[in-house]
Coordinates of C-alpha atoms in Angstrom, one line a residue:
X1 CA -19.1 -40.4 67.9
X2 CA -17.1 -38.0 65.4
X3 CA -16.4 -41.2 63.3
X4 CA -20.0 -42.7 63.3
X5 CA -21.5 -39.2 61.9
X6 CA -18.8 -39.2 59.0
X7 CA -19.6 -43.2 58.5
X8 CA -23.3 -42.6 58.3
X9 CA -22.8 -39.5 56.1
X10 CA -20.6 -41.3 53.6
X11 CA -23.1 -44.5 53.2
X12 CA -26.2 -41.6 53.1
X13 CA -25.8 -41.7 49.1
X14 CA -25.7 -45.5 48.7
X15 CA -29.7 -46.4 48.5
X16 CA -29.4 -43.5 45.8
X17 CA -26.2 -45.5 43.9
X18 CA -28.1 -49.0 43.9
X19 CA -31.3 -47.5 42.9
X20 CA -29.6 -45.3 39.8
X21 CA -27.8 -48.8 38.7
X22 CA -30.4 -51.2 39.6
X23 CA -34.2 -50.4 39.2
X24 CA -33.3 -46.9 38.3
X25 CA -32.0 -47.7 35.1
X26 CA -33.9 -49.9 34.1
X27 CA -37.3 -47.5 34.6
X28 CA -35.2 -44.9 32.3
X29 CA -34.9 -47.8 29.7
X30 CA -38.4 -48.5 29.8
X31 CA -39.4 -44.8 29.2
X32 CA -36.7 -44.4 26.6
X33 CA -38.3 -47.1 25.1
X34 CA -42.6 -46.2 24.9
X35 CA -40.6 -42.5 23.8
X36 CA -39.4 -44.8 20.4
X37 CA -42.6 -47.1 20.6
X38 CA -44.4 -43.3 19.8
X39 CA -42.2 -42.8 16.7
X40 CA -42.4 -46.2 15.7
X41 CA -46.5 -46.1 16.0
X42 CA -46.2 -42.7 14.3
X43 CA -44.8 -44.1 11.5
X44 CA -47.1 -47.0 11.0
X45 CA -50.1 -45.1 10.9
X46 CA -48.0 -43.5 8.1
X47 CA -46.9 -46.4 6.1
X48 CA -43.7 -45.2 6.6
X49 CA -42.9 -49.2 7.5
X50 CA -39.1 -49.1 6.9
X51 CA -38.4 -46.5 9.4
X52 CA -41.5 -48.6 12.1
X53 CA -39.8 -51.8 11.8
X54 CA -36.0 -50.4 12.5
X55 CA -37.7 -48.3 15.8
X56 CA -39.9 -51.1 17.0
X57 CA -36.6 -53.0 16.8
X58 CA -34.9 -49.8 18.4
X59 CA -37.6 -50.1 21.2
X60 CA -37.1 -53.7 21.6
X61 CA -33.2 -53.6 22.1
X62 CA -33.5 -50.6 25.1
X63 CA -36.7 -52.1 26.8
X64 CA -34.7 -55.5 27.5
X65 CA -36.4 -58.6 28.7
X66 CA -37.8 -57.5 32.0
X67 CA -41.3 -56.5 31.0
X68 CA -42.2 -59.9 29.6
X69 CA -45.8 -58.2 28.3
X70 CA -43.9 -55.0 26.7
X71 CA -41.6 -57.9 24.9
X72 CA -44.5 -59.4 23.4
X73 CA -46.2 -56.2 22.3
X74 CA -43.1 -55.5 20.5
X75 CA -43.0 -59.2 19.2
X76 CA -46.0 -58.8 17.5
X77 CA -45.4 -55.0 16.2
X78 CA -41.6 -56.5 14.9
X79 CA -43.9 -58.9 12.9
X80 CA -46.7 -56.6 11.6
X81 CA -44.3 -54.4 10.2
X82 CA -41.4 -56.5 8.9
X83 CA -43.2 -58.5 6.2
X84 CA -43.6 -55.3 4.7
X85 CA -39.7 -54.7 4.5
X86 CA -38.2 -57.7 3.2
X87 CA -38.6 -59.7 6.3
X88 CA -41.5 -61.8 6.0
X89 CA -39.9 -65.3 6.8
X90 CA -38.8 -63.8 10.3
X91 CA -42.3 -62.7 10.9
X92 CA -43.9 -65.3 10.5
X93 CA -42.0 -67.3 12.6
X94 CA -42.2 -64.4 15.1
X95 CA -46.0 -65.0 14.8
X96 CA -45.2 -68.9 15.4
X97 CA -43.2 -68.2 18.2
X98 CA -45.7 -66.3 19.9
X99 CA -48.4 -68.4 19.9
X100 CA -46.2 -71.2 20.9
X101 CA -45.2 -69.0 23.7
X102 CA -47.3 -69.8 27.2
X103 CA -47.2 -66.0 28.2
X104 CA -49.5 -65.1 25.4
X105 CA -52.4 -67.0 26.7
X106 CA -51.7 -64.4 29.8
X107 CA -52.5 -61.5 27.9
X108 CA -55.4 -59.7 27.3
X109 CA -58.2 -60.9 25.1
X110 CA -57.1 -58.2 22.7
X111 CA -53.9 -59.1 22.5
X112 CA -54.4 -62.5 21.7
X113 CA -56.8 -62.1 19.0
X114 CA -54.4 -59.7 17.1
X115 CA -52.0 -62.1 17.3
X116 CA -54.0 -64.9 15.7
X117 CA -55.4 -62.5 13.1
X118 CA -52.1 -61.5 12.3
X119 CA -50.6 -65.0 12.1
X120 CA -53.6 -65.9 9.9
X121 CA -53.1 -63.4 7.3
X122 CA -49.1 -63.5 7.0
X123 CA -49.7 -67.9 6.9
X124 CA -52.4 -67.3 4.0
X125 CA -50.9 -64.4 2.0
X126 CA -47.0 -66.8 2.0
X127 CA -49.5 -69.6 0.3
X128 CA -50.9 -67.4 -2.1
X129 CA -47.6 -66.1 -3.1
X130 CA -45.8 -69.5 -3.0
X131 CA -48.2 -71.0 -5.7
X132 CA -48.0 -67.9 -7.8
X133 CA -44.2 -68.8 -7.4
X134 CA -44.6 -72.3 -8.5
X135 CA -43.5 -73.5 -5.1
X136 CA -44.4 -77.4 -4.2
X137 CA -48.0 -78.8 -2.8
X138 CA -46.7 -79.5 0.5
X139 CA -44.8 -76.2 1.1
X140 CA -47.7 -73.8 0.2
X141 CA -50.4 -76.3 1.4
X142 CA -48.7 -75.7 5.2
X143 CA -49.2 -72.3 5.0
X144 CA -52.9 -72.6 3.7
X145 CA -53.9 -74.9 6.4
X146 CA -52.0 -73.0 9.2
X147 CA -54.3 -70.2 8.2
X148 CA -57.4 -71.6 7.8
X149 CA -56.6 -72.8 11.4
X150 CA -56.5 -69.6 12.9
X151 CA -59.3 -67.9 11.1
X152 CA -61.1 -70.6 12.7
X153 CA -60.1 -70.5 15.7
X154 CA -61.0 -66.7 15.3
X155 CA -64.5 -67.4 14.3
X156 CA -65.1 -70.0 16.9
X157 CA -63.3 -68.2 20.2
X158 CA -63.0 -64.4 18.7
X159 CA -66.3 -64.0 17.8
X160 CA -68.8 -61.5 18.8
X161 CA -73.0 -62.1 17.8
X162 CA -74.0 -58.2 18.4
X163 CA -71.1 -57.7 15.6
X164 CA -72.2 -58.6 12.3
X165 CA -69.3 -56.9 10.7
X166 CA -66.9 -58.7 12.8
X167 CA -68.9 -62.4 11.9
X168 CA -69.2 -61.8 8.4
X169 CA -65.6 -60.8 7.8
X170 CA -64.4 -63.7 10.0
X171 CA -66.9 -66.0 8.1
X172 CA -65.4 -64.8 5.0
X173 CA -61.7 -64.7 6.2
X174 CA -62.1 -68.6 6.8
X175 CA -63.8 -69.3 3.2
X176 CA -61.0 -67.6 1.7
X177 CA -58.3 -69.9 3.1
X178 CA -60.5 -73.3 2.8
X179 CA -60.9 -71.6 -1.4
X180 CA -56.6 -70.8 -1.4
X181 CA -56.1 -75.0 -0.8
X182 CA -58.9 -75.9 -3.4
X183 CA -58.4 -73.1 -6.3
X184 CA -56.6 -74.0 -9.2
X185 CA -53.5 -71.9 -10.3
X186 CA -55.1 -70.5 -13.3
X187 CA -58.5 -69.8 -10.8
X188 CA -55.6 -67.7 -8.2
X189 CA -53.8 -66.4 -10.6
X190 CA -56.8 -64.7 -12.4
X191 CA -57.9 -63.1 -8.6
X192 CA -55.8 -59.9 -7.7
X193 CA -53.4 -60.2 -4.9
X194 CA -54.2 -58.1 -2.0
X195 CA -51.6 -55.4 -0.9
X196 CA -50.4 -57.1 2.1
X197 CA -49.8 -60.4 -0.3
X198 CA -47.8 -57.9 -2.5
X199 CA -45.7 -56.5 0.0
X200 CA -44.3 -60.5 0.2
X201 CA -44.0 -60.9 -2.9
X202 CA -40.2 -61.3 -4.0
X203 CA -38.7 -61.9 -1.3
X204 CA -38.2 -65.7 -1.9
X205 CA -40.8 -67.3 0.0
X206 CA -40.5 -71.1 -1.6
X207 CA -36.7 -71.0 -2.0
X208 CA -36.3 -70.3 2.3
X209 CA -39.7 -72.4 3.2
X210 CA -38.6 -75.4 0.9
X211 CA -35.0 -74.7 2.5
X212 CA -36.3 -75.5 6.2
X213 CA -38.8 -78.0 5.3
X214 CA -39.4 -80.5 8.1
X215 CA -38.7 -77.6 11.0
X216 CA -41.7 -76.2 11.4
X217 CA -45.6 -77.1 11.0
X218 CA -45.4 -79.7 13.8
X219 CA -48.2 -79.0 16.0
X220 CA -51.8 -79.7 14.0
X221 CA -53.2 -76.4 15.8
X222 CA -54.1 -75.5 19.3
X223 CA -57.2 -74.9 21.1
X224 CA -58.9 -71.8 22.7
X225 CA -56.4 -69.9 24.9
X226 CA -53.5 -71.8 23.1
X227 CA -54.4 -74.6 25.3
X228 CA -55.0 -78.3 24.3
X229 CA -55.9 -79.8 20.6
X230 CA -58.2 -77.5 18.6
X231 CA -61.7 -78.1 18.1
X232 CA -62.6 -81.1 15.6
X233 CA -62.2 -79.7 12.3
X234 CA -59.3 -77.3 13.1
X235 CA -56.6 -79.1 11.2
X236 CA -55.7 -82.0 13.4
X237 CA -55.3 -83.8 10.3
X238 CA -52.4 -82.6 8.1
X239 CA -52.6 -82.5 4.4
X240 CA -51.7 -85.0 2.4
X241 CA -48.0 -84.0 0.8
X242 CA -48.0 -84.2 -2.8
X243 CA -46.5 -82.6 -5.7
X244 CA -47.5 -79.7 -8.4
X245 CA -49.4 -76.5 -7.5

């Protein structure tokens, strides 16, 4: 009896062990990581976007993969902030990535509209910058039409009637891209480039797009919910390569 109390008093701290190295550790890794998400969002709201992107990256490395909807939260901050550092390629093929990705159309409404809106502007401000860089028709005229896609997708699925604000810039947002593929260089070059088109300027946008040509652009656009072909008119017919700006 002696040796079955000493048994059951040495196995007593085993649920204990397992849960400190199994779910244990990985709650403490997913506080650790909202604790950085705070600084990183703290320093976004700042501008501070150099230290943001390294603690959104920070955040993404300690969280792990196990919360697939914190991963794509992270995605998508990685994305808003690295343009601004130097990494503008990688975000937009982060953005590209997500909306390929079939867990986005799981998130919340929210969620999914950011990401378009955010995958609009980075496509439209890398054509903008690649014609002011003298990059070829076809390489800046993907980017154009990748964003006209999602600002229209964003005025067609996105849109809310009791907000005018919300239609008009929308409305506007998808004149602007449809104006980018029809403006001629000296007509862009005499328009001021917005700040977030500035922040990707210089970092070689032509030179690594022209670099990977044929890689990415596949898919014509996607439908509501990134589901199916997009509604007639939302790019399912590519543009016509050609040469010049």
């Amino acid at each position: 009896m002696r040796k079955y109390l000493v048994l059951a008093w040495l196995l007593l701290p085993l649920p204990v062990v397992v849960m400190h190295f199994g779910r244990g550790q990985e709650w403490l890794a997913r506080d650790k990581a909202h604790s950085i998400i705070q600084r990183a969002e703290a320093a976004e709201k700042k501008g501070e976007w150099q230290s943001a992107y390294e603690l959104y990256r920070e955040a993404d490395r300690t969280a792990g993969s196990q919360d697939r909807q914190l991963k794509l939260r992270l995605d998508l901050a990685r994305a808003r902030t690295g343009f601004r550092v130097g990494e503008a390629v990688a975000s937009i093929d982060g953005m590209d990535k997500l909306l390929d990705d079939a867990a986005t159309a799981t998130m919340p409404a929210e969620f999914q509209q950011e990401t378009h809106e955010l995958a609009a502007r980075l496509h439209y401000y890398a054509g903008w910058v690649m014609r002011l860089e003298g990059a070829k028709r076809e390489l800046w005229m993907e980017e154009a039409e990748l964003a006209r896609q999602n600002f229209r997708l964003l005025s067609e699925h996105y849109s809310d009637p009791k907000n005018e604000d919300q239609t008009h810039r929308q409305k506007e947002d998808l004149e602007s891209a449809v104006q980018l593929q029809r403006l001629s260089l000296t007509e862009l070059m005499a328009r001021p480039l917005p700040e977030e088109g500035r922040a990707m300027s210089g970092q070689g946008l032509s030179e690594q797009m022209g670099k990977r040509r044929g890689q990415r652009g596949k898919q014509p656009g996607r439908g509501p919910n990134d589901k199916g072909p997009p509604a007639p008119g939302g790019g399912m017919r590519r543009f016509q390569p050609g040469s010049g700006s």
